[in-house]
Amino acid sequence: MTSQIDQPPAIAIRDLVKRYAGIKGEPGKLALKGVSFDVPQGGIFGLLGPNGAGKSTLINILAGLVTKTSGNAEIWGFDIDANTRNAKRSIGIVPQEIVFDPFFTPYEVLENQAGFYGIAKSLRRSEALLAAVHLADKRDAYARTLSGGMKRRLLIAKAMVHSPPILVLDEPTAGVDVELRRLLWELVTQLNDDGVTVVLTTHYLEEAEQLCDRIAIINHGELIANKPTREMVDMAREKIVAVTVDSDLAVAPVHEAFIKTELSGPRGVEVTYDKDNLSAGQVLAILQEQGLAIQDVTTREADLEDVFVSLTSAGA
Ligand code: ADP
Ligand code: MG
């Protein structure tokens, strides 16, 4: 899962803008507002953001399914406009929506895709791909008889038919059960171990935190963070002390050493502070100096969820 800095990026995105066409002369939705970032080779890169952030728009531009308004993108060094064919050959995309012709079998789906890429019969890997996604026993079943989870796995196999160095999965685990999620994570990790650079979009923080070595956060069409996962988690340096006091409070106590304070009820106060600068004991001492009689105390560490919420709400 290491990504090397001296290698060219797997994907390079520069100033990407997408404005969808508006209806009846209305200006269309500005889904991407000039996004730039690199996806390093060799890792699992998470593009994280709430619904409507612009994740699928970005992926679909890379896939050639949506036309960009302006900006550039290179896939494996190939410009998507100047070298469309090679750019497309370098990437396999698992779309968010599941679409199959219901009358093809998994084996036929993969063979058709191989035909589409002009892969000689002797070089096709349909059986091996079906085995890799645990669908060998469904080889000859009609696609319409597959469960949702099987269809998703088939889509991954389909995206890998032409052995691209990059695999992109758009919301692979949205709405899937825990068991399938685990299986998909295993598949993705296995492909990455085999040398495939993986990009996945998700709105599940936990998923990005567990799977990805680098996370970019997009919100309202803008990139608001792009860091190694560990650094992103380190941003969660905030800690919270919640206290209950013995009389009703009209306003939350304030102090310059606190990041913020909030009333959590008539007698409850939550103090957020940077744990590198202050201890929980010091927080309590400050509150007591302000005349509060503390009856109960609990503490909580901020997690990636809090970082995400504070980053995405800042630009809202
Ligand atoms: P995400 O995948 O992060 O949920 P999308 O890229 O699907 O976000 O959508 C970004 C924004 O663009 C949303 O406001 C969405 O409503 C809008 N949008 C997406 N597709 C279209 C389309 N075909 N026409 C008009 N607006 C669209
Ligand atoms: Mg989407």
PDB file of C-alpha atoms in Angstrom, residues 137-253:
ATOM      1  CA  ASP A 137     -20.593 -20.914  -9.463  1.00  0.00           C
ATOM      2  CA  LYS A 138     -22.771 -18.211 -11.092  1.00  0.00           C
ATOM      3  CA  ARG A 139     -20.853 -18.352 -14.367  1.00  0.00           C
ATOM      4  CA  ASP A 140     -23.911 -19.286 -16.416  1.00  0.00           C
ATOM      5  CA  ALA A 141     -26.745 -17.715 -14.406  1.00  0.00           C
ATOM      6  CA  TYR A 142     -28.725 -14.860 -15.954  1.00  0.00           C
ATOM      7  CA  ALA A 143     -27.619 -11.489 -14.593  1.00  0.00           C
ATOM      8  CA  ARG A 144     -31.216 -10.738 -13.600  1.00  0.00           C
ATOM      9  CA  THR A 145     -31.180 -13.672 -11.155  1.00  0.00           C
ATOM     10  CA  LEU A 146     -28.125 -12.349  -9.274  1.00  0.00           C
ATOM     11  CA  SER A 147     -28.490 -10.613  -5.928  1.00  0.00           C
ATOM     12  CA  GLY A 148     -27.478  -6.965  -5.618  1.00  0.00           C
ATOM     13  CA  GLY A 149     -24.215  -8.007  -3.974  1.00  0.00           C
ATOM     14  CA  MET A 150     -23.402 -10.453  -6.756  1.00  0.00           C
ATOM     15  CA  LYS A 151     -24.073  -7.762  -9.340  1.00  0.00           C
ATOM     16  CA  ARG A 152     -21.683  -5.406  -7.591  1.00  0.00           C
ATOM     17  CA  ARG A 153     -18.982  -8.056  -7.572  1.00  0.00           C
ATOM     18  CA  LEU A 154     -19.618  -8.752 -11.240  1.00  0.00           C
ATOM     19  CA  LEU A 155     -19.204  -5.036 -11.971  1.00  0.00           C
ATOM     20  CA  ILE A 156     -15.785  -5.127 -10.298  1.00  0.00           C
ATOM     21  CA  ALA A 157     -14.756  -8.096 -12.433  1.00  0.00           C
ATOM     22  CA  LYS A 158     -16.067  -6.267 -15.503  1.00  0.00           C
ATOM     23  CA  ALA A 159     -14.004  -3.192 -14.654  1.00  0.00           C
ATOM     24  CA  MET A 160     -10.872  -5.354 -14.430  1.00  0.00           C
ATOM     25  CA  VAL A 161     -11.337  -7.215 -17.746  1.00  0.00           C
ATOM     26  CA  HIS A 162      -8.678  -5.139 -19.557  1.00  0.00           C
ATOM     27  CA  SER A 163      -6.257  -5.347 -16.581  1.00  0.00           C
ATOM     28  CA  PRO A 164      -6.081  -1.588 -15.997  1.00  0.00           C
ATOM     29  CA  PRO A 165      -3.469  -0.292 -13.546  1.00  0.00           C
ATOM     30  CA  ILE A 166      -6.158   1.859 -11.878  1.00  0.00           C
ATOM     31  CA  LEU A 167      -9.518   0.745 -10.501  1.00  0.00           C
ATOM     32  CA  VAL A 168     -12.099   3.334  -9.494  1.00  0.00           C
ATOM     33  CA  LEU A 169     -15.134   2.373  -7.441  1.00  0.00           C
ATOM     34  CA  ASP A 170     -17.925   4.896  -7.015  1.00  0.00           C
ATOM     35  CA  GLU A 171     -19.678   4.271  -3.681  1.00  0.00           C
ATOM     36  CA  PRO A 172     -18.988   0.520  -3.717  1.00  0.00           C
ATOM     37  CA  THR A 173     -20.644  -0.062  -0.370  1.00  0.00           C
ATOM     38  CA  ALA A 174     -23.569   2.370  -0.397  1.00  0.00           C
ATOM     39  CA  GLY A 175     -26.578   0.446   0.827  1.00  0.00           C
ATOM     40  CA  VAL A 176     -24.881  -2.970   1.094  1.00  0.00           C
ATOM     41  CA  ASP A 177     -24.986  -5.181   4.169  1.00  0.00           C
ATOM     42  CA  VAL A 178     -22.085  -5.665   6.556  1.00  0.00           C
ATOM     43  CA  GLU A 179     -21.073  -9.022   5.138  1.00  0.00           C
ATOM     44  CA  LEU A 180     -20.901  -7.833   1.548  1.00  0.00           C
ATOM     45  CA  ARG A 181     -19.095  -4.702   2.644  1.00  0.00           C
ATOM     46  CA  ARG A 182     -16.411  -6.839   4.245  1.00  0.00           C
ATOM     47  CA  LEU A 183     -16.121  -8.977   1.109  1.00  0.00           C
ATOM     48  CA  LEU A 184     -15.792  -5.873  -1.077  1.00  0.00           C
ATOM     49  CA  TRP A 185     -13.093  -4.470   1.231  1.00  0.00           C
ATOM     50  CA  GLU A 186     -11.197  -7.757   0.930  1.00  0.00           C
ATOM     51  CA  LEU A 187     -11.461  -7.679  -2.844  1.00  0.00           C
ATOM     52  CA  VAL A 188     -10.230  -4.113  -3.018  1.00  0.00           C
ATOM     53  CA  THR A 189      -7.353  -4.822  -0.642  1.00  0.00           C
ATOM     54  CA  GLN A 190      -6.383  -7.922  -2.636  1.00  0.00           C
ATOM     55  CA  LEU A 191      -6.355  -6.005  -5.930  1.00  0.00           C
ATOM     56  CA  ASN A 192      -4.259  -3.299  -4.307  1.00  0.00           C
ATOM     57  CA  ASP A 193      -1.814  -5.900  -2.970  1.00  0.00           C
ATOM     58  CA  ASP A 194      -1.537  -7.144  -6.541  1.00  0.00           C
ATOM     59  CA  GLY A 195      -0.375  -3.671  -7.580  1.00  0.00           C
ATOM     60  CA  VAL A 196      -3.595  -1.966  -8.677  1.00  0.00           C
ATOM     61  CA  THR A 197      -3.997   1.685  -7.680  1.00  0.00           C
ATOM     62  CA  VAL A 198      -7.469   1.987  -6.180  1.00  0.00           C
ATOM     63  CA  VAL A 199      -9.665   5.075  -5.943  1.00  0.00           C
ATOM     64  CA  LEU A 200     -12.956   4.820  -4.146  1.00  0.00           C
ATOM     65  CA  THR A 201     -15.589   7.358  -3.338  1.00  0.00           C
ATOM     66  CA  THR A 202     -17.616   6.988  -0.218  1.00  0.00           C
ATOM     67  CA  HIS A 203     -19.651   8.965   2.224  1.00  0.00           C
ATOM     68  CA  TYR A 204     -18.722   6.503   4.982  1.00  0.00           C
ATOM     69  CA  LEU A 205     -15.879   7.905   7.043  1.00  0.00           C
ATOM     70  CA  GLU A 206     -15.149   4.647   8.744  1.00  0.00           C
ATOM     71  CA  GLU A 207     -14.638   2.996   5.400  1.00  0.00           C
ATOM     72  CA  ALA A 208     -12.191   5.636   4.222  1.00  0.00           C
ATOM     73  CA  GLU A 209     -10.339   5.507   7.516  1.00  0.00           C
ATOM     74  CA  GLN A 210      -9.941   1.730   7.463  1.00  0.00           C
ATOM     75  CA  LEU A 211      -9.199   1.164   3.787  1.00  0.00           C
ATOM     76  CA  CYS A 212      -7.497   4.231   2.392  1.00  0.00           C
ATOM     77  CA  ASP A 213      -3.942   5.418   2.890  1.00  0.00           C
ATOM     78  CA  ARG A 214      -4.856   8.861   1.625  1.00  0.00           C
ATOM     79  CA  ILE A 215      -8.108  10.784   1.878  1.00  0.00           C
ATOM     80  CA  ALA A 216      -9.342  13.782  -0.066  1.00  0.00           C
ATOM     81  CA  ILE A 217     -12.512  15.506   1.065  1.00  0.00           C
ATOM     82  CA  ILE A 218     -14.775  17.232  -1.414  1.00  0.00           C
ATOM     83  CA  ASN A 219     -17.761  19.368  -0.496  1.00  0.00           C
ATOM     84  CA  HIS A 220     -19.986  21.578  -2.662  1.00  0.00           C
ATOM     85  CA  GLY A 221     -17.711  20.918  -5.633  1.00  0.00           C
ATOM     86  CA  GLU A 222     -14.541  22.048  -3.852  1.00  0.00           C
ATOM     87  CA  LEU A 223     -11.608  20.086  -2.503  1.00  0.00           C
ATOM     88  CA  ILE A 224     -11.284  21.004   1.165  1.00  0.00           C
ATOM     89  CA  ALA A 225      -8.645  18.541   2.369  1.00  0.00           C
ATOM     90  CA  ASN A 226      -6.197  16.038   0.890  1.00  0.00           C
ATOM     91  CA  LYS A 227      -3.871  14.250   3.287  1.00  0.00           C
ATOM     92  CA  PRO A 228      -2.499  10.875   4.304  1.00  0.00           C
ATOM     93  CA  THR A 229      -5.168   9.180   6.412  1.00  0.00           C
ATOM     94  CA  ARG A 230      -2.966   9.282   9.480  1.00  0.00           C
ATOM     95  CA  GLU A 231      -2.546  13.059   9.256  1.00  0.00           C
ATOM     96  CA  MET A 232      -6.270  13.456   8.752  1.00  0.00           C
ATOM     97  CA  VAL A 233      -6.897  11.463  11.911  1.00  0.00           C
ATOM     98  CA  ASP A 234      -4.253  13.545  13.707  1.00  0.00           C
ATOM     99  CA  MET A 235      -6.371  16.589  12.986  1.00  0.00           C
ATOM    100  CA  ALA A 236      -8.713  15.052  15.496  1.00  0.00           C
ATOM    101  CA  ARG A 237      -6.609  16.515  18.276  1.00  0.00           C
ATOM    102  CA  GLU A 238      -9.641  18.044  19.888  1.00  0.00           C
ATOM    103  CA  LYS A 239     -11.028  16.671  23.073  1.00  0.00           C
ATOM    104  CA  ILE A 240     -14.308  17.394  24.764  1.00  0.00           C
ATOM    105  CA  VAL A 241     -15.112  17.614  28.476  1.00  0.00           C
ATOM    106  CA  ALA A 242     -18.796  17.545  29.351  1.00  0.00           C
ATOM    107  CA  VAL A 243     -19.720  18.708  32.845  1.00  0.00           C
ATOM    108  CA  THR A 244     -22.928  18.952  34.813  1.00  0.00           C
ATOM    109  CA  VAL A 245     -23.143  21.810  37.277  1.00  0.00           C
ATOM    110  CA  ASP A 246     -25.405  22.302  40.312  1.00  0.00           C
ATOM    111  CA  SER A 247     -27.464  25.237  39.066  1.00  0.00           C
ATOM    112  CA  ASP A 248     -29.012  26.427  35.815  1.00  0.00           C
ATOM    113  CA  LEU A 249     -26.800  28.371  33.420  1.00  0.00           C
ATOM    114  CA  ALA A 250     -27.946  31.274  31.283  1.00  0.00           C
ATOM    115  CA  VAL A 251     -24.861  31.314  29.040  1.00  0.00           C
ATOM    116  CA  ALA A 252     -21.964  28.968  28.379  1.00  0.00           C
ATOM    117  CA  PRO A 253     -18.765  29.960  30.186  1.00  0.00           C
TER     118      PRO A 253
END
